[in-house]
Amino acid sequence: MGIRVERAPAPLWIRPLLPLLAVLLTFVITAGLVMAVGVNPFTAYYYFIVEPLAGRVSAIEVLVKATPLLLTGAAVTFAFVGGYWNIGAEGQLYAGATAATAVGLLMEGVPSWLAIPAVVLAGFVAGVLWALPPALMKVKLAIDEVVTTLLLNSVALFGVSALLNGPWRNPISQWPQSPEIAASAIFPRLIPRTRLHLGFLLAIAIILVLWFVINRTAFGLRMRAVGLGPRAARFAGIRVERTVLTAALVSGGIAGVAGASQLAGIHYSLIEAISPGYGYTGIIVATLGTLNMVGVALAALFIGLIDTGAQTVSRALGVPVYLGDVIQATLLLVTLSVLLFQFYRIRWGRRAG
Amino acid sequence: MDTSRSASVPAVEMRGIVKRFQDVVANDRVDFTLLPGEIHALLGENGAGKTTLMRILYGLYHADQGEIWVRGQPATIRSPKDAIARGIGMVTQHFALVPPLTVAENVILGHTSGIRVDLAEARRRVAAAAQRLRIPVDPGARVRDLSVGERQRVEILKALYRGAQVLILDEPTAVLVPQEVEALFASLRRLRDSGLSVVFISHKLHEVMALCDRVTVLRQGRVVGTVSVAETDRNTLARMMVGRLIQPVSRPAHPAGHRVLLRLDRLSARDDRGLLAVKEVSLAVRAGEILGLAGVSGNGQTELAQVLDGTRPAESGRVLVDGQEVPTGDPVALMAAGIGRIPEDRHESVVAELTVAENMVLEHLDEFVRNGTLDREAIHRHAARLIQQYQIRARPEDPIRTLSGGNMQKVILARVLERAPKVLVVAQPTRGLDVGATEYVRGKLVEQRERGAAILLISEDLDEILELSDRIAVIYEGHIVAILSGEEADPERLGLLMSGAALRAEARPPGGM
């Protein structure tokens, strides 16, 4: 008697059911924990998954929470498709937010139609620049980008921290935070009395553009070839290094836009906690979305939902917010495992023949 | 040979083994009996099913039908672990060694009990085993510092150290230089005399004649027969192997062109380790000519093919296509100059996860762009046309990894030939293909010759070289050691040249031997 895993694509009709299966499994796994804090798991789960979608305001809040994840998820996906393992979206986001702050502070008296694009562009350029050293090291010296991009995240975070405790410290605040950017540089709200801002539309637009580039252009096909089979791509005459470099830099730029979007859409002044790990969650979003932009959009919305749900459930039932984190983390792990069944199946017992 | 040997219980008996891969039957009701203390050759052309059969015995593949008996006991072998437990060891063509570890560590790896490993003790035991078995290796040496021949000895030692009574060697001489071959044979004879059973997979007649006691010949997945080497000869074996008498191939007389379409001028290139692998190779291939490049694997053919397909820059020398010098190390320039490339490793020339249609346009993507976007209609039509024209069993939207080797090769062929290249550089074009696909590919090459292409055919399959080539160049240790006309060439003579023996003999002054 044994267990074997073999490669076998699941029938198409099963695939949409897999996320549901994941939710159910997570429910079973975490039910004991929820009961331990004295709450009915069914009720908790209702607040976690259903309640956020029931009300208009909280449903829109899901989109707000999803916005940075749409951007970092798209950024990470773009790099991964090109065979560049960018783990540095977090740092690129901080670089983008910093540059957006610097530009935003200068936009006093500048009209919005100019100030907002300037802020977005600043975020993009800073993200590209932050992504440039590891990308060059990868392409020119074959230094593993997983390590370099990851390490640069801490550099970015500490850099921001140094700025906020030094030159940019807002004198009228007791927290390390920068002064607010010019009002004209702040993203407009899409729906009054919600936090949904221009960044959401920007994210959707970027996802659409990237989808088009990957799936409909010659560059996209070359990039996929490089990501899936660099040697074959080189054989076909594709400039592998240039393609990888482009994928890496565009990825960094979009992560930078995520930073600009959080700054000009939500916080208005730079703070150390501008990202609770959006860059890293972007990797999860990319993976959950199976490196395809439609999947990325769905995954970002889904994580936006459970992010919102974690707050709802703690507010409604008084369970610790950390329980929400546990459930969220479990759900992610289970979903990732379950998604493998798209491609594999487990066979019990010994093989026939 | 020895009657007491045949009377004893077989070391291994395989009965009625059937193994299918998609549309190919690799083993078709194969019976195979290995006696204790014999060296038994499994002889056959590439793709005859030799390796498949032994991979089944070693637990790497699972037979669809049939049974295996080991020393008179029925055996279920589901993994190499099962095989090792039953005293079966295999040295595959790709060694399973860990380069940074020492010889002793590699030998005991996976064969330790408990958590702690006494490395000093292990080294002593490995050294003792090496001495007892008379396999000359240094237990303390790091595997990464060893030559290919030495690594092979480590693999053999590893198998024997684990108590193998049956040793399977998959084309062990393919990677060896002649002296190493002699040393290997001497070792194997000694081991045989001490009771080991050896399965020797090969497609080289002279090796089988020189080393083995009995031969089982496979052709197209079936057993043609098992004979004692003492009672047969090379011609008989060759006939069994190919299914026909090997005779001078009569080629259709066709006007040999005069224009040299491909010229290599003192071309040199380094291998991945930085050693010179191609040494001042000069060759000229004319329009309407197939120039075969024969050689034992690892004598620079791979590197030469890579220089000509653009994935490896030349160290020095020139490549000229139709009189024009072409920069090496640039696939785009080589293709633009009119070189069509069929590479040695087809898996490294297609992107497995992309579709057939996408792979077919990958080299010339710019021609399939309209208004900045991919013209998906055109890509699909293009693929559908080639699929029909080249009888490829696939749909345009199938990921290419789902295709059989033969169909994948047809895709590569279609991609290249539809551009009517002036020059074709073809490396191991039928390696691993079934007979039907092999015939097809060879037919296409002949067709291209008639069209007027200059074809450089790099192949380790001597029969293929002899069948197709108008002239044959022999490469040995990176040098071209001879160029023969198709009529002058025969397997014997080529074999000598390929082994470097002729070179050494000719290099000496007459009577100086």
GROMACS .gro file of N, CA and C in nm, chain A residues 7 212 214-219 221-222 224-226 228-229 231-239 350-353, chain B residues 62-63 78 309 311 330-332 335 341 343 348-351 353-354 358 362-363 365-366 369 372-374 376 415:
model
  168
    7ARG      N    1   0.128   1.296  -1.267
    7ARG     CA    2   0.086   1.410  -1.343
    7ARG      C    3  -0.035   1.371  -1.426
  212PHE      N    4  -0.249   4.185  -2.251
  212PHE     CA    5  -0.238   4.200  -2.396
  212PHE      C    6  -0.093   4.179  -2.441
  214ILE      N    7   0.146   4.012  -2.297
  214ILE     CA    8   0.192   3.873  -2.281
  214ILE      C    9   0.129   3.783  -2.386
  215ASN      N   10   0.001   3.803  -2.411
  215ASN     CA   11  -0.071   3.706  -2.493
  215ASN      C   12  -0.090   3.745  -2.639
  216ARG      N   13  -0.067   3.870  -2.670
  216ARG     CA   14  -0.102   3.911  -2.805
  216ARG      C   15   0.011   3.977  -2.883
  217THR      N   16   0.126   3.992  -2.820
  217THR     CA   17   0.234   4.059  -2.893
  217THR      C   18   0.352   3.964  -2.913
  218ALA      N   19   0.433   3.998  -3.012
  218ALA     CA   20   0.553   3.917  -3.038
  218ALA      C   21   0.645   3.921  -2.917
  219PHE      N   22   0.656   4.038  -2.855
  219PHE     CA   23   0.742   4.046  -2.737
  219PHE      C   24   0.692   3.949  -2.629
  221LEU      N   25   0.522   3.671  -2.661
  221LEU     CA   26   0.550   3.531  -2.694
  221LEU      C   27   0.698   3.501  -2.672
  222ARG      N   28   0.783   3.596  -2.709
  222ARG     CA   29   0.926   3.577  -2.687
  222ARG      C   30   0.955   3.565  -2.537
  224ARG      N   31   0.748   3.468  -2.301
  224ARG     CA   32   0.703   3.338  -2.251
  224ARG      C   33   0.802   3.229  -2.288
  225ALA      N   34   0.853   3.236  -2.411
  225ALA     CA   35   0.950   3.135  -2.454
  225ALA      C   36   1.074   3.140  -2.365
  226VAL      N   37   1.120   3.261  -2.334
  226VAL     CA   38   1.238   3.275  -2.248
  226VAL      C   39   1.210   3.218  -2.109
  228LEU      N   40   0.985   2.992  -2.024
  228LEU     CA   41   0.954   2.849  -2.022
  228LEU      C   42   1.071   2.764  -2.069
  229GLY      N   43   1.154   2.820  -2.155
  229GLY     CA   44   1.266   2.741  -2.207
  229GLY      C   45   1.376   2.831  -2.259
  231ARG      N   46   1.690   2.799  -2.308
  231ARG     CA   47   1.784   2.746  -2.407
  231ARG      C   48   1.719   2.740  -2.544
  232ALA      N   49   1.595   2.693  -2.547
  232ALA     CA   50   1.525   2.687  -2.675
  232ALA      C   51   1.503   2.828  -2.730
  233ALA      N   52   1.477   2.923  -2.639
  233ALA     CA   53   1.457   3.061  -2.683
  233ALA      C   54   1.584   3.115  -2.745
  234ARG      N   55   1.696   3.087  -2.682
  234ARG     CA   56   1.823   3.132  -2.735
  234ARG      C   57   1.847   3.069  -2.872
  235PHE      N   58   1.816   2.940  -2.881
  235PHE     CA   59   1.831   2.869  -3.008
  235PHE      C   60   1.748   2.936  -3.118
  236ALA      N   61   1.631   2.983  -3.080
  236ALA     CA   62   1.542   3.046  -3.180
  236ALA      C   63   1.586   3.187  -3.215
  237GLY      N   64   1.693   3.233  -3.154
  237GLY     CA   65   1.745   3.365  -3.188
  237GLY      C   66   1.686   3.478  -3.105
  238ILE      N   67   1.617   3.443  -2.998
  238ILE     CA   68   1.560   3.547  -2.911
  238ILE      C   69   1.671   3.601  -2.822
  239ARG      N   70   1.673   3.735  -2.805
  239ARG     CA   71   1.774   3.795  -2.718
  239ARG      C   72   1.731   3.773  -2.573
  350ARG      N   73  -0.111   0.011  -0.489
  350ARG     CA   74  -0.003  -0.018  -0.581
  350ARG      C   75  -0.050  -0.008  -0.723
  351ARG      N   76   0.046   0.016  -0.807
  351ARG     CA   77   0.018   0.037  -0.949
  351ARG      C   78  -0.019  -0.096  -1.014
  352ALA      N   79  -0.115  -0.090  -1.099
  352ALA     CA   80  -0.152  -0.211  -1.172
  352ALA      C   81  -0.040  -0.249  -1.268
  353GLY      N   82  -0.023  -0.380  -1.291
  353GLY     CA   83   0.081  -0.428  -1.384
  353GLY      C   84   0.213  -0.430  -1.316
  415HIS      N   85   0.802   0.079  -1.594
  415HIS     CA   86   0.720  -0.034  -1.556
  415HIS      C   87   0.663  -0.097  -1.681
  416ALA      N   88   0.677  -0.227  -1.691
  416ALA     CA   89   0.628  -0.296  -1.810
  416ALA      C   90   0.476  -0.294  -1.811
  431ARG      N   91   0.955  -0.230  -0.871
  431ARG     CA   92   0.881  -0.105  -0.892
  431ARG      C   93   0.970   0.017  -0.892
  662ASP      N   94   2.478   2.626  -3.508
  662ASP     CA   95   2.338   2.666  -3.486
  662ASP      C   96   2.329   2.796  -3.405
  664THR      N   97   2.440   2.873  -3.096
  664THR     CA   98   2.432   2.873  -2.951
  664THR      C   99   2.570   2.866  -2.886
  683ASP      N  100   2.541   3.371  -3.309
  683ASP     CA  101   2.424   3.454  -3.334
  683ASP      C  102   2.325   3.378  -3.422
  684PRO      N  103   2.227   3.313  -3.360
  684PRO     CA  104   2.132   3.232  -3.437
  684PRO      C  105   2.065   3.313  -3.548
  685VAL      N  106   2.035   3.440  -3.519
  685VAL     CA  107   1.962   3.519  -3.616
  685VAL      C  108   2.045   3.538  -3.743
  688MET      N  109   2.073   3.209  -3.939
  688MET     CA  110   1.948   3.178  -4.010
  688MET      C  111   1.932   3.270  -4.130
  694ARG      N  112   1.868   2.467  -3.921
  694ARG     CA  113   1.933   2.395  -3.812
  694ARG      C  114   1.843   2.288  -3.752
  696PRO      N  115   1.887   2.056  -3.449
  696PRO     CA  116   1.986   2.038  -3.343
  696PRO      C  117   1.985   1.897  -3.286
  701GLU      N  118   1.585   2.096  -2.663
  701GLU     CA  119   1.639   2.229  -2.636
  701GLU      C  120   1.620   2.323  -2.753
  702SER      N  121   1.544   2.280  -2.852
  702SER     CA  122   1.516   2.371  -2.962
  702SER      C  123   1.367   2.402  -2.972
  703VAL      N  124   1.289   2.339  -2.888
  703VAL     CA  125   1.149   2.377  -2.880
  703VAL      C  126   1.116   2.410  -2.735
  704VAL      N  127   1.017   2.497  -2.715
  704VAL     CA  128   0.974   2.530  -2.580
  704VAL      C  129   0.858   2.437  -2.547
  706GLU      N  130   0.636   2.388  -2.327
  706GLU     CA  131   0.502   2.428  -2.284
  706GLU      C  132   0.430   2.514  -2.388
  707LEU      N  133   0.501   2.561  -2.487
  707LEU     CA  134   0.433   2.638  -2.591
  707LEU      C  135   0.370   2.541  -2.692
  711GLU      N  136   0.302   2.787  -3.201
  711GLU     CA  137   0.393   2.890  -3.151
  711GLU      C  138   0.538   2.849  -3.176
  715LEU      N  139   0.843   3.061  -3.385
  715LEU     CA  140   0.927   3.129  -3.287
  715LEU      C  141   1.052   3.191  -3.349
  716GLU      N  142   1.108   3.126  -3.451
  716GLU     CA  143   1.233   3.176  -3.508
  716GLU      C  144   1.211   3.295  -3.601
  718LEU      N  145   0.933   3.532  -3.577
  718LEU     CA  146   0.812   3.590  -3.522
  718LEU      C  147   0.771   3.719  -3.591
  719ASP      N  148   0.870   3.797  -3.634
  719ASP     CA  149   0.839   3.927  -3.690
  719ASP      C  150   0.754   3.917  -3.816
  722VAL      N  151   0.353   3.934  -3.737
  722VAL     CA  152   0.302   4.046  -3.659
  722VAL      C  153   0.227   4.140  -3.752
  725GLY      N  154   0.140   4.553  -3.487
  725GLY     CA  155   0.199   4.542  -3.354
  725GLY      C  156   0.152   4.423  -3.273
  726THR      N  157   0.055   4.348  -3.323
  726THR     CA  158   0.011   4.232  -3.247
  726THR      C  159   0.035   4.106  -3.329
  727LEU      N  160   0.039   3.994  -3.259
  727LEU     CA  161   0.057   3.866  -3.326
  727LEU      C  162  -0.063   3.838  -3.415
  729ARG      N  163  -0.266   3.591  -3.507
  729ARG     CA  164  -0.290   3.454  -3.460
  729ARG      C  165  -0.352   3.367  -3.567
  768ARG      N  166   0.966   2.336  -3.964
  768ARG     CA  167   1.001   2.474  -3.934
  768ARG      C  168   1.123   2.517  -4.017
   0.00000   0.00000   0.00000
